[in-house]
Amino acid sequence: MRLPFLTLTAIFTLLGAADASAQRYDPAYPVCMHRYVGGGPGGGGSDYFDCSFTSLEQCRATASGLAATCDLNPYYAFNESPPPRRRPKKVH
């Protein structure tokens, strides 16, 4: 009885750890730079995303001369805040 429990616990732990590394975008910034890093002979490159930019121009200036592209962050909430409330007019 103890072995199946330990086996299931190990499987769920491994699945949970794999999901945590899948987050590639930081939702705090609107622009991400996708860096392409070559792996040398035989491939195996490890590209990554750097989501620390507030504008496309800022990202493009940083990416200039690098193997990189700049894109809007699909996980950034551009219109998250509600519009300001209007005050009712006072009638005299």
Short mmCIF file of C-alpha atoms in Angstrom, two decimals:
data_model
loop_
_atom_site.label_atom_id
_atom_site.label_comp_id
_atom_site.label_asym_id
_atom_site.label_seq_id
_atom_site.Cartn_x
_atom_site.Cartn_y
_atom_site.Cartn_z
CA MET A 1 0.00 0.00 0.00
CA ARG A 2 2.87 2.34 0.71
CA LEU A 3 4.63 1.85 -2.66
CA PRO A 4 1.68 2.99 -4.84
CA PHE A 5 1.25 6.08 -2.65
CA LEU A 6 4.93 7.00 -2.98
CA THR A 7 4.84 6.36 -6.73
CA LEU A 8 1.82 8.65 -7.21
CA THR A 9 3.42 11.32 -5.04
CA ALA A 10 6.61 11.21 -7.12
CA ILE A 11 4.65 11.45 -10.40
CA PHE A 12 2.62 14.45 -9.25
CA THR A 13 5.75 16.17 -7.92
CA LEU A 14 7.52 15.76 -11.26
CA LEU A 15 4.51 16.99 -13.22
CA GLY A 16 4.19 20.03 -10.99
CA ALA A 17 7.88 20.90 -11.41
CA ALA A 18 7.61 20.64 -15.21
CA ASP A 19 4.69 23.09 -15.29
CA ALA A 20 6.58 25.67 -13.22
CA SER A 21 9.36 25.99 -15.80
CA ALA A 22 6.91 26.50 -18.66
CA GLN A 23 6.29 30.16 -17.70
CA ARG A 24 8.38 32.05 -20.26
CA TYR A 25 6.84 35.51 -20.09
CA ASP A 26 6.88 38.00 -17.22
CA PRO A 27 3.38 39.54 -17.09
CA ALA A 28 4.70 42.73 -15.42
CA TYR A 29 6.10 44.30 -18.63
CA PRO A 30 4.40 44.95 -21.99
CA VAL A 31 7.33 44.04 -24.28
CA CYS A 32 9.52 40.93 -24.47
CA MET A 33 12.78 40.29 -26.29
CA HIS A 34 13.23 36.76 -27.63
CA ARG A 35 16.96 35.94 -27.54
CA TYR A 36 18.24 33.18 -29.83
CA VAL A 37 21.33 31.55 -28.36
CA GLY A 38 23.14 28.99 -30.49
CA GLY A 39 24.24 25.73 -28.98
CA GLY A 40 27.47 25.22 -30.91
CA PRO A 41 28.20 22.04 -32.87
CA GLY A 42 25.28 19.65 -32.84
CA GLY A 43 22.62 22.25 -31.98
CA GLY A 44 20.98 22.32 -28.59
CA GLY A 45 20.47 26.08 -28.40
CA SER A 46 18.79 27.58 -25.39
CA ASP A 47 16.75 30.57 -26.48
CA TYR A 48 14.94 32.59 -23.83
CA PHE A 49 12.61 35.55 -23.32
CA ASP A 50 13.57 38.75 -21.52
CA CYS A 51 10.35 40.55 -20.55
CA SER A 52 11.77 43.64 -18.88
CA PHE A 53 10.97 46.35 -21.44
CA THR A 54 8.38 49.12 -21.32
CA SER A 55 8.34 49.91 -25.07
CA LEU A 56 9.19 48.33 -28.41
CA GLU A 57 11.76 51.09 -29.06
CA GLN A 58 13.57 50.32 -25.81
CA CYS A 59 13.62 46.61 -26.64
CA ARG A 60 14.80 47.18 -30.22
CA ALA A 61 17.65 49.41 -29.04
CA THR A 62 18.81 46.67 -26.67
CA ALA A 63 18.38 43.93 -29.29
CA SER A 64 20.37 45.85 -31.92
CA GLY A 65 23.24 43.65 -33.08
CA LEU A 66 21.96 40.57 -31.26
CA ALA A 67 20.14 37.51 -32.54
CA ALA A 68 16.84 38.67 -31.05
CA THR A 69 13.34 39.88 -31.86
CA CYS A 70 10.98 42.14 -29.91
CA ASP A 71 7.28 41.42 -29.52
CA LEU A 72 4.35 42.51 -27.38
CA ASN A 73 3.93 40.38 -24.29
CA PRO A 74 0.81 38.20 -24.77
CA TYR A 75 0.39 37.89 -20.98
CA TYR A 76 0.52 41.61 -20.16
CA ALA A 77 -2.85 43.11 -19.24
CA PHE A 78 -2.87 46.26 -21.39
CA ASN A 79 -6.32 47.48 -20.32
CA GLU A 80 -6.61 45.98 -16.87
CA SER A 81 -7.64 49.09 -14.94
CA PRO A 82 -11.24 50.24 -15.28
CA PRO A 83 -11.95 53.73 -16.63
CA PRO A 84 -12.21 56.50 -14.02
CA ARG A 85 -15.67 57.14 -12.59
CA ARG A 86 -17.42 60.34 -13.56
CA ARG A 87 -18.79 62.53 -10.85
CA PRO A 88 -22.46 63.39 -11.14
CA LYS A 89 -23.26 67.02 -11.89
CA LYS A 90 -24.77 69.00 -9.07
CA VAL A 91 -28.07 70.67 -9.89
CA HIS A 92 -28.68 74.02 -8.18
#
